[in-house]
Coordinates of N, CA and C in Angstrom, one line a residue:
Chain Q
E1 N 0.9 -1.2 0.0 CA 0.0 0.0 -0.1 C 0.9 1.3 0.0
I2 N 0.6 2.3 -0.8 CA 1.3 3.6 -0.9 C 0.7 4.4 0.1
V3 N 1.5 4.9 1.2 CA 1.0 5.7 2.1 C 1.5 7.1 1.7
L4 N 0.5 8.0 1.7 CA 0.5 9.5 1.4 C 0.6 10.4 2.6
T5 N 1.7 11.2 2.7 CA 1.9 12.0 3.9 C 1.7 13.5 3.4
Q6 N 0.8 14.2 3.9 CA 0.7 15.6 3.4 C 1.2 16.6 4.7
S7 N 1.8 17.6 4.1 CA 2.4 18.7 4.9 C 2.2 20.1 4.3
P8 N 1.9 21.1 5.2 CA 1.8 20.9 6.8 C 0.4 20.3 6.9
A9 N 0.1 20.0 8.3 CA -1.2 19.7 8.5 C -2.1 20.8 8.4
T10 N -1.8 22.1 8.8 CA -2.5 23.3 8.7 C -1.5 24.2 8.2
L11 N -2.2 25.1 7.4 CA -1.4 26.2 6.7 C -2.3 27.5 6.9
S12 N -1.8 28.5 7.6 CA -2.3 29.6 7.8 C -1.9 30.9 7.0
L13 N -2.7 31.4 6.1 CA -2.2 32.4 5.2 C -3.2 33.5 4.9
S14 N -2.9 34.5 4.2 CA -3.9 35.5 4.0 C -4.2 35.5 2.6
P15 N -5.5 36.0 2.3 CA -5.9 36.1 0.7 C -4.8 37.0 0.1
G16 N -4.5 36.5 -1.1 CA -3.5 37.3 -2.0 C -2.1 36.5 -1.8
E17 N -1.9 35.7 -0.7 CA -0.6 35.0 -0.6 C -0.7 33.9 -1.4
R18 N 0.6 33.2 -1.6 CA 0.8 31.8 -2.3 C 0.8 30.8 -1.3
A19 N 0.1 29.7 -1.7 CA 0.1 28.6 -0.9 C 0.8 27.4 -1.6
T20 N 1.6 26.6 -0.7 CA 2.2 25.5 -1.3 C 2.0 24.3 -0.4
L21 N 1.4 23.4 -0.9 CA 1.0 22.3 -0.2 C 1.8 21.0 -0.7
S22 N 2.3 20.1 0.2 CA 3.1 18.9 -0.2 C 2.4 17.6 0.0
C23 N 2.8 16.6 -0.8 CA 2.2 15.3 -0.6 C 3.4 14.3 -0.9
G24 N 3.8 13.6 0.1 CA 4.8 12.6 -0.2 C 4.3 11.2 -0.2
A25 N 4.9 10.5 -0.9 CA 4.5 9.1 -1.0 C 5.6 8.0 -0.6
S26 N 5.1 7.0 0.1 CA 6.0 6.1 0.6 C 6.8 5.2 -0.5
Q27 N 6.3 5.3 -1.6 CA 6.9 4.5 -2.8 C 6.5 5.4 -4.1
S28 N 7.2 5.0 -5.0 CA 6.9 5.9 -6.3 C 5.4 5.6 -6.8
V29 N 4.9 6.7 -7.3 CA 3.5 6.7 -7.8 C 3.5 6.4 -9.3
S30 N 2.9 5.3 -9.7 CA 2.9 4.9 -11.1 C 2.4 6.0 -11.9
S31 N 3.2 6.3 -12.9 CA 2.9 7.2 -14.0 C 2.3 8.4 -13.5
S32 N 2.7 8.9 -12.4 CA 2.3 10.2 -11.7 C 0.8 10.2 -11.7
Y33 N 0.3 9.2 -11.3 CA -1.3 9.0 -11.2 C -1.6 9.6 -9.8
L34 N -1.4 10.9 -9.6 CA -1.8 11.6 -8.4 C -2.7 12.8 -8.6
A35 N -3.7 12.8 -7.8 CA -4.8 13.8 -7.8 C -4.8 14.8 -6.4
W36 N -5.3 15.8 -6.8 CA -5.7 16.8 -5.6 C -7.2 17.2 -5.6
Y37 N -7.7 17.3 -4.4 CA -9.0 17.6 -4.1 C -9.2 18.7 -3.1
Q38 N -10.2 19.4 -3.3 CA -10.6 20.4 -2.3 C -11.9 20.0 -1.6
Q39 N -12.1 20.2 -0.3 CA -13.3 19.8 0.3 C -13.7 21.0 1.3
K40 N -14.9 21.4 1.1 CA -15.3 22.5 2.0 C -16.3 21.7 3.0
P41 N -16.7 22.4 4.2 CA -17.4 21.8 5.2 C -18.7 21.4 4.6
G42 N -19.2 20.2 4.9 CA -20.7 19.7 4.5 C -20.7 19.4 3.1
L43 N -19.8 19.5 2.4 CA -19.7 19.3 0.9 C -18.8 18.1 0.4
A44 N -19.1 17.7 -0.7 CA -18.4 16.5 -1.3 C -17.0 17.2 -1.6
P45 N -16.0 16.3 -1.8 CA -14.7 16.8 -2.5 C -14.9 17.1 -4.0
R46 N -14.0 18.0 -4.3 CA -14.0 18.4 -5.7 C -12.6 18.3 -6.2
L47 N -12.7 17.7 -7.4 CA -11.3 17.4 -8.1 C -10.7 18.6 -8.5
L48 N -9.5 18.9 -8.2 CA -8.7 20.0 -8.8 C -7.7 19.6 -10.0
I49 N -6.9 18.8 -9.5 CA -5.7 18.3 -10.4 C -5.8 16.7 -10.6
Y50 N -5.4 16.2 -11.6 CA -5.2 14.9 -11.9 C -3.9 14.6 -12.8
D51 N -3.5 13.4 -12.6 CA -2.2 13.0 -13.3 C -1.1 14.1 -12.9
A52 N -1.1 14.5 -11.7 CA 0.0 15.3 -11.0 C -0.1 16.8 -11.4
S53 N -0.4 17.1 -12.7 CA -0.3 18.5 -13.1 C -1.4 19.0 -14.1
S54 N -2.4 18.1 -14.4 CA -3.5 18.6 -15.2 C -4.6 19.0 -14.5
R55 N -5.1 20.4 -14.9 CA -6.2 20.8 -14.2 C -7.5 20.3 -14.5
A56 N -8.4 19.9 -13.6 CA -9.7 19.4 -14.0 C -10.5 20.6 -14.6
T57 N -11.7 20.1 -15.2 CA -12.5 21.1 -15.9 C -13.0 22.0 -15.0
G58 N -13.0 23.3 -15.4 CA -13.4 24.6 -14.6 C -12.7 24.9 -13.4
I59 N -11.5 24.4 -13.3 CA -10.6 24.9 -12.2 C -9.8 26.0 -12.6
P60 N -9.8 27.1 -11.8 CA -9.0 28.2 -12.2 C -7.4 28.1 -12.3
D61 N -6.9 28.8 -13.0 CA -5.4 28.5 -13.3 C -4.4 29.0 -12.2
R62 N -5.1 29.7 -11.1 CA -4.2 29.9 -10.0 C -3.8 28.6 -9.2
F63 N -4.6 27.4 -9.6 CA -4.4 26.1 -8.9 C -3.2 25.4 -9.9
S64 N -2.2 24.9 -9.4 CA -1.4 24.1 -10.2 C -0.8 22.9 -9.4
G65 N -0.4 21.9 -10.3 CA 0.2 20.7 -9.5 C 1.5 20.4 -10.2
S66 N 2.4 20.0 -9.4 CA 3.8 19.5 -10.0 C 4.2 18.1 -9.2
G67 N 5.3 17.7 -9.8 CA 5.9 16.7 -9.0 C 5.9 15.2 -9.8
S68 N 6.6 14.3 -9.3 CA 6.7 13.1 -9.9 C 7.3 12.0 -8.8
G69 N 7.3 10.8 -9.1 CA 7.9 9.8 -8.2 C 7.2 9.8 -6.9
T70 N 7.8 10.4 -6.0 CA 7.3 10.4 -4.4 C 7.1 11.6 -3.9
D71 N 7.4 12.7 -4.7 CA 7.2 14.1 -4.2 C 6.3 14.8 -5.1
F72 N 5.1 15.4 -4.5 CA 4.2 16.2 -5.3 C 3.8 17.4 -4.6
T73 N 3.3 18.5 -5.4 CA 3.0 19.7 -4.8 C 1.8 20.3 -5.3
L74 N 1.0 20.9 -4.6 CA -0.2 21.9 -5.1 C 0.1 23.3 -4.7
T75 N 0.1 24.0 -5.7 CA 0.5 25.3 -5.4 C -0.8 26.3 -5.8
I76 N -1.2 27.1 -4.9 CA -2.4 28.2 -5.3 C -1.7 29.5 -5.3
S77 N -1.5 30.1 -6.5 CA -0.6 31.2 -6.7 C -1.2 32.5 -6.0
R78 N -2.4 32.8 -6.0 CA -3.0 34.1 -5.1 C -4.3 33.5 -4.5
L79 N -4.2 33.4 -3.2 CA -5.3 32.8 -2.5 C -6.5 33.8 -2.6
E80 N -7.7 33.2 -3.1 CA -8.9 33.8 -2.9 C -9.7 33.5 -1.7
P81 N -10.6 34.2 -1.1 CA -11.5 33.8 0.2 C -12.1 32.5 0.0
E82 N -12.4 32.1 -1.2 CA -13.1 30.8 -1.4 C -12.2 29.6 -1.3
D83 N -10.9 29.8 -1.3 CA -9.9 28.7 -1.3 C -9.6 28.2 -0.1
F84 N -10.1 28.9 1.0 CA -9.8 28.2 2.4 C -10.7 27.0 2.6
A85 N -10.0 25.8 2.7 CA -10.7 24.5 2.7 C -9.6 23.6 3.1
V86 N -10.1 22.2 3.1 CA -9.2 21.2 3.3 C -8.8 20.5 1.9
Y87 N -7.7 20.3 1.7 CA -7.1 19.6 0.5 C -6.5 18.3 0.8
Y88 N -6.7 17.3 -0.1 CA -6.3 16.0 0.1 C -5.6 15.7 -1.3
C89 N -4.6 14.8 -1.1 CA -3.9 14.2 -2.3 C -4.5 12.7 -2.3
Q90 N -4.3 12.1 -3.5 CA -4.8 10.7 -3.8 C -3.8 10.1 -4.8
Q91 N -3.5 8.9 -4.6 CA -2.9 8.0 -5.7 C -3.8 7.0 -6.2
Y92 N -3.9 7.0 -7.5 CA -4.8 6.0 -8.0 C -3.9 5.1 -9.1
G93 N -2.7 5.0 -9.0 CA -1.8 4.3 -9.9 C -1.8 2.8 -9.5
S94 N -2.2 2.4 -8.4 CA -2.3 1.0 -8.0 C -3.5 0.9 -6.9
S95 N -3.8 -0.4 -6.7 CA -4.7 -0.7 -5.6 C -4.0 -1.1 -4.4
P96 N -4.4 -0.8 -3.3 CA -5.4 0.1 -3.0 C -5.2 1.6 -3.2
V97 N -6.2 2.2 -3.8 CA -6.2 3.8 -3.9 C -6.2 4.3 -2.5
T98 N -5.3 5.3 -2.4 CA -5.0 6.0 -0.8 C -5.2 7.5 -1.1
F99 N -5.6 7.8 0.0 CA -5.5 9.4 0.2 C -4.5 9.7 1.3
G100 N -4.1 10.8 1.1 CA -3.5 11.6 2.2 C -4.3 12.0 3.3
Q101 N -3.9 12.4 4.4 CA -4.6 12.8 5.6 C -5.3 14.2 5.5
G102 N -4.7 15.0 4.6 CA -5.3 16.3 4.4 C -4.6 17.6 5.0
T103 N -4.5 18.6 4.2 CA -4.1 19.9 4.8 C -5.2 20.9 5.0
R104 N -5.4 21.5 6.1 CA -6.3 22.4 6.3 C -5.7 23.9 6.0
L105 N -6.2 24.5 5.1 CA -5.8 25.9 4.8 C -6.8 26.8 5.3
E106 N -6.2 27.6 6.3 CA -7.0 28.5 7.1 C -6.6 29.9 6.8
I107 N -7.5 30.9 7.0 CA -7.4 32.1 7.0 C -6.5 32.7 8.2
K108 N -5.3 33.4 8.0 CA -4.6 34.0 8.9 C -5.2 35.2 9.5
Chain J
E1 N -27.4 17.9 -17.0 CA -26.6 18.1 -15.9 C -25.9 16.7 -15.5
V2 N -24.7 16.6 -15.3 CA -23.9 15.4 -14.7 C -24.3 15.2 -13.3
Q3 N -24.8 14.2 -12.8 CA -25.1 14.2 -11.4 C -25.0 12.7 -10.9
L4 N -24.8 12.6 -9.8 CA -24.7 11.3 -8.9 C -25.6 11.5 -7.7
V5 N -26.7 10.7 -7.4 CA -27.3 10.8 -6.1 C -27.3 9.5 -5.4
E6 N -26.7 9.5 -4.2 CA -26.8 8.3 -3.3 C -28.0 8.3 -2.6
S7 N -28.4 7.0 -2.2 CA -29.5 6.7 -1.3 C -29.3 5.4 -0.4
G8 N -29.9 5.1 0.4 CA -29.9 3.9 1.1 C -29.2 4.0 2.6
G9 N -28.8 5.2 3.0 CA -28.1 5.2 4.2 C -29.0 5.2 5.2
G10 N -28.6 5.0 6.4 CA -29.5 5.1 7.7 C -28.8 4.4 8.9
L11 N -29.6 4.2 9.8 CA -29.1 3.6 11.2 C -29.3 2.1 11.1
V12 N -28.3 1.4 11.4 CA -28.2 -0.1 11.5 C -27.5 -0.6 12.7
K13 N -27.9 -1.7 13.2 CA -27.2 -2.4 14.2 C -26.0 -3.0 13.9
P14 N -25.1 -3.1 14.8 CA -23.7 -3.9 14.5 C -24.1 -5.3 14.1
G15 N -23.4 -5.8 13.1 CA -23.7 -7.2 12.5 C -24.8 -7.0 11.4
G16 N -25.5 -5.8 11.2 CA -26.5 -5.8 10.3 C -26.0 -5.4 8.8
S17 N -26.9 -5.3 8.0 CA -26.7 -5.1 6.4 C -27.5 -3.8 6.0
L18 N -26.8 -3.3 4.9 CA -27.4 -2.1 4.4 C -26.9 -2.1 2.9
R19 N -27.8 -1.7 1.9 CA -27.4 -1.5 0.5 C -27.6 -0.1 0.2
L20 N -26.5 0.5 -0.3 CA -26.3 1.8 -0.8 C -26.6 1.8 -2.3
S21 N -27.2 2.8 -2.9 CA -27.4 2.9 -4.3 C -26.9 4.3 -4.7
C22 N -26.5 4.4 -5.9 CA -26.0 5.7 -6.5 C -26.7 5.8 -7.9
A23 N -27.4 6.7 -8.1 CA -28.1 6.9 -9.5 C -27.4 8.0 -10.3
A24 N -26.9 7.6 -11.5 CA -26.2 8.5 -12.3 C -27.1 9.0 -13.4
S25 N -26.8 10.3 -13.9 CA -27.5 10.9 -15.0 C -26.6 12.0 -15.5
G26 N -26.9 12.3 -16.8 CA -26.2 13.3 -17.6 C -25.1 12.9 -18.2
F27 N -24.7 11.7 -18.2 CA -23.4 11.1 -19.0 C -23.7 9.5 -19.2
T28 N -22.9 9.0 -20.1 CA -22.9 7.8 -20.5 C -22.2 6.8 -19.5
F29 N -23.1 6.3 -18.6 CA -22.7 5.6 -17.3 C -21.7 4.6 -17.6
S30 N -22.1 3.7 -18.8 CA -21.3 2.6 -19.0 C -19.9 2.8 -19.5
S31 N -19.5 4.0 -19.7 CA -18.1 4.3 -20.1 C -17.3 4.7 -19.2
Y32 N -17.6 4.5 -17.8 CA -16.7 5.2 -16.6 C -16.7 4.2 -15.6
S33 N -15.6 4.2 -14.9 CA -15.4 3.4 -13.7 C -16.2 4.2 -12.6
M34 N -16.6 3.4 -11.5 CA -17.2 4.1 -10.4 C -16.6 3.6 -9.2
N35 N -16.7 4.5 -8.2 CA -16.1 4.2 -6.9 C -16.9 4.6 -5.7
W36 N -16.6 4.1 -4.5 CA -17.2 4.5 -3.4 C -16.1 4.9 -2.3
V37 N -16.3 6.2 -1.8 CA -15.4 6.7 -0.8 C -16.1 7.1 0.5
R38 N -15.7 6.9 1.7 CA -16.4 7.3 2.9 C -15.4 8.3 3.8
Q39 N -16.2 8.8 4.5 CA -15.6 9.9 5.5 C -16.3 9.7 6.8
A40 N -15.6 9.2 7.8 CA -16.2 9.2 9.2 C -16.3 10.6 9.8
P41 N -17.1 10.8 10.7 CA -17.3 12.1 11.2 C -16.0 12.9 11.7
G42 N -15.8 14.0 11.0 CA -14.6 14.7 11.5 C -13.3 14.1 11.0
K43 N -13.2 13.1 10.1 CA -12.0 12.4 9.7 C -11.9 12.8 8.1
G44 N -10.7 12.1 7.8 CA -10.4 12.4 6.2 C -11.1 11.4 5.3
L45 N -10.8 11.3 4.0 CA -11.3 10.6 3.0 C -10.8 9.2 3.1
E46 N -11.6 8.1 2.9 CA -11.1 6.8 2.9 C -11.7 6.0 1.6
W47 N -10.8 5.7 0.7 CA -11.3 4.9 -0.4 C -11.9 3.5 0.1
V48 N -13.0 3.0 -0.5 CA -13.7 1.8 -0.1 C -13.6 0.8 -1.2
S49 N -14.1 1.2 -2.5 CA -14.1 0.2 -3.5 C -14.1 0.8 -4.9
S50 N -13.8 0.1 -5.8 CA -13.8 0.6 -7.3 C -14.2 -0.4 -8.2
I51 N -14.9 -0.1 -9.2 CA -15.4 -1.1 -10.4 C -15.2 -0.5 -11.7
S52 N -14.6 -1.2 -12.6 CA -14.5 -0.7 -13.9 C -15.7 -0.5 -14.7
S53 N -15.7 -0.1 -15.8 CA -16.8 0.4 -16.5 C -17.8 -0.9 -16.9
S54 N -16.9 -2.0 -17.2 CA -17.8 -3.2 -17.6 C -17.8 -4.4 -16.5
S55 N -17.4 -3.9 -15.4 CA -17.4 -4.8 -14.1 C -16.2 -5.8 -14.3
S56 N -15.4 -5.7 -15.1 CA -14.1 -6.6 -15.3 C -13.1 -6.5 -14.2
Y57 N -13.0 -5.3 -13.6 CA -12.1 -5.2 -12.6 C -12.8 -4.5 -11.4
I58 N -12.6 -5.2 -10.2 CA -13.2 -4.7 -8.9 C -12.0 -4.8 -7.9
Y59 N -12.1 -3.7 -7.1 CA -11.0 -3.7 -6.0 C -11.8 -3.2 -4.8
Y60 N -11.2 -3.6 -3.6 CA -11.7 -3.4 -2.3 C -10.6 -2.9 -1.4
A61 N -10.8 -2.1 -0.5 CA -10.0 -1.7 0.7 C -9.8 -2.9 1.6
D62 N -8.9 -3.2 2.1 CA -8.6 -4.3 3.2 C -9.8 -4.3 4.3
S63 N -10.0 -2.9 4.6 CA -11.0 -2.9 5.8 C -12.3 -3.2 5.6
V64 N -12.9 -3.5 4.2 CA -14.1 -3.9 3.8 C -14.1 -5.2 3.1
K65 N -12.9 -5.6 2.7 CA -12.9 -6.9 2.0 C -13.6 -8.2 2.4
G66 N -14.5 -8.7 1.9 CA -15.2 -9.9 2.4 C -16.5 -9.4 3.1
R67 N -16.7 -8.2 3.4 CA -17.9 -7.8 3.9 C -18.8 -7.1 3.1
F68 N -18.1 -6.1 2.1 CA -18.9 -5.3 1.2 C -18.6 -5.8 -0.2
T69 N -19.7 -5.6 -1.0 CA -19.6 -5.9 -2.4 C -20.1 -4.8 -3.2
I70 N -19.3 -4.3 -4.2 CA -19.6 -3.4 -5.1 C -20.2 -4.0 -6.5
S71 N -21.2 -3.2 -7.0 CA -21.8 -4.0 -8.2 C -22.3 -2.6 -9.0
R72 N -22.6 -2.9 -10.2 CA -23.2 -1.8 -11.1 C -24.2 -2.6 -12.2
D73 N -25.2 -1.7 -12.4 CA -26.1 -2.1 -13.6 C -26.1 -1.0 -14.7
N74 N -25.4 -1.2 -15.8 CA -25.3 -0.1 -16.8 C -26.6 0.1 -17.3
A75 N -27.5 -0.9 -17.5 CA -28.8 -0.6 -18.0 C -29.7 0.3 -17.3
K76 N -29.3 0.3 -16.0 CA -30.1 1.2 -15.0 C -29.4 2.4 -14.6
N77 N -28.1 2.5 -15.1 CA -27.3 3.8 -14.7 C -27.1 3.8 -13.2
S78 N -26.9 2.7 -12.7 CA -26.7 2.5 -11.1 C -25.6 1.8 -10.6
L79 N -25.1 2.4 -9.5 CA -24.0 1.8 -8.9 C -24.7 1.3 -7.4
Y80 N -24.0 0.2 -6.9 CA -24.5 -0.4 -5.7 C -23.3 -0.6 -4.6
L81 N -23.5 -0.6 -3.4 CA -22.6 -1.1 -2.4 C -23.4 -1.9 -1.5
Q82 N -23.3 -3.2 -1.4 CA -23.9 -4.2 -0.3 C -23.0 -4.2 0.8
M83 N -23.4 -3.9 1.9 CA -22.6 -3.9 3.1 C -23.2 -4.8 4.2
N84 N -22.4 -5.7 4.5 CA -22.9 -6.8 5.4 C -21.7 -6.8 6.7
S85 N -22.3 -7.5 7.7 CA -21.5 -7.6 9.0 C -20.9 -6.2 9.3
L86 N -21.9 -5.2 9.5 CA -21.4 -3.8 9.7 C -21.0 -3.7 11.2
R87 N -20.0 -2.8 11.3 CA -19.2 -2.5 12.4 C -19.4 -1.0 12.9
A88 N -19.1 -0.6 14.1 CA -19.2 0.8 14.4 C -18.3 1.6 13.5
E89 N -17.0 0.9 13.2 CA -16.0 1.8 12.6 C -16.5 2.0 11.1
D90 N -17.6 1.4 10.6 CA -18.1 1.8 9.4 C -19.0 3.0 9.2
T91 N -19.2 3.5 10.4 CA -20.0 4.8 10.4 C -19.3 5.9 9.6
A92 N -20.0 6.5 8.7 CA -19.4 7.4 7.9 C -20.5 8.0 6.8
V93 N -20.2 9.1 6.3 CA -20.7 9.5 5.0 C -20.2 8.7 3.8
Y94 N -20.9 8.1 3.1 CA -20.5 7.4 1.8 C -20.9 8.0 0.6
Y95 N -19.8 8.4 -0.1 CA -19.9 9.1 -1.4 C -19.6 8.2 -2.5
C96 N -20.5 8.2 -3.7 CA -20.1 7.6 -4.9 C -19.4 8.7 -5.8
A97 N -18.5 8.1 -6.6 CA -17.6 9.2 -7.3 C -17.3 8.5 -8.7
R98 N -17.5 9.3 -9.7 CA -17.2 8.7 -11.1 C -15.5 8.8 -11.3
G99 N -15.1 7.8 -11.9 CA -13.7 7.8 -12.5 C -13.6 8.5 -13.8
R100 N -12.5 9.1 -14.0 CA -12.4 9.9 -15.2 C -12.4 9.0 -16.6
T101 N -12.0 7.9 -16.4 CA -11.9 6.8 -17.5 C -12.7 5.5 -17.1
E102 N -12.5 4.5 -17.9 CA -13.1 3.3 -17.7 C -12.3 2.5 -16.7
G103 N -11.1 2.6 -16.2 CA -10.4 2.0 -15.4 C -10.1 2.9 -14.0
L104 N -9.3 2.5 -13.3 CA -8.7 3.2 -12.1 C -8.3 4.6 -12.6
D105 N -8.8 5.6 -12.0 CA -8.6 7.0 -12.3 C -8.9 8.0 -11.2
A106 N -8.6 9.4 -11.4 CA -9.1 10.3 -10.5 C -10.6 10.4 -10.5
F107 N -11.3 10.9 -9.4 CA -12.6 10.9 -9.3 C -13.1 12.3 -9.5
D108 N -13.8 12.4 -10.6 CA -14.0 13.8 -11.1 C -15.6 14.2 -10.9
I109 N -16.4 13.4 -10.6 CA -17.9 13.7 -10.2 C -18.1 13.0 -9.0
W110 N -18.7 13.7 -8.0 CA -19.0 13.2 -6.7 C -20.5 13.4 -6.4
G111 N -21.1 12.4 -5.8 CA -22.5 12.6 -5.3 C -22.5 13.5 -3.9
Q112 N -23.6 13.7 -3.4 CA -23.6 14.5 -2.1 C -23.4 13.7 -0.9
G113 N -23.5 12.5 -1.0 CA -23.1 11.5 0.1 C -24.5 11.1 0.8
T114 N -24.4 9.8 1.5 CA -25.4 9.3 2.4 C -24.7 8.8 3.7
M115 N -25.4 9.2 4.8 CA -24.8 8.9 6.1 C -25.2 7.4 6.5
V116 N -24.3 6.7 6.9 CA -24.5 5.2 7.4 C -24.0 5.4 8.9
T117 N -24.9 5.0 9.8 CA -24.6 5.0 11.2 C -24.7 3.5 11.7
V118 N -23.7 3.1 12.2 CA -23.9 1.7 12.8 C -23.7 1.9 14.4
S119 N -24.8 1.5 15.0 CA -24.8 1.7 16.5 C -26.0 0.9 17.0
S120 N -25.9 0.4 18.3 CA -27.0 -0.2 19.0 C -27.8 0.6 19.6

């Protein structure tokens, strides 16, 4: 099983700032099959990034993903008020599919 | 509109059974893999099971293997999760989610979730 470790657990920033979220894998993720999701309270997750760096339909270009192998990053270039939420990474290159424990992005 | 709607959640006693359903609309259901993901209260996301578009490939998390069964009916645009021998630790919101392609892939469309509570 590939264990995903997200850091930091909580990130406190202000609107307009740049956010960098990390996801480390216990072993290499096959073909960079890594995704990022955003979840707001009481709502279902929303796909942001798939295949490590491809933006999902309708996702603003301030969201970008990078990385390969065991180290992946989600960057939000300029935070908007609606971006404060919990973010999860997920690998789907092999079964079992696994999620990271999440990073909470909160307003400073 | 592309939509997934889960149903079938509720309160069940430990050792009991429940069958969740997920009705899909707005897309060609038979062309996509489908998945179940759960989230215990206040916790993170946990993958439960995946099924390929033609049901050729089925995967389960170890935590539910032997107790849960995923299935789909492409003629009815529906996904199911039969849950047996339920335990308190199965208490969670259960989401169905569409895979981006016919096999294992990122989950691009999610339902609103259905709550399952296992308690005596």
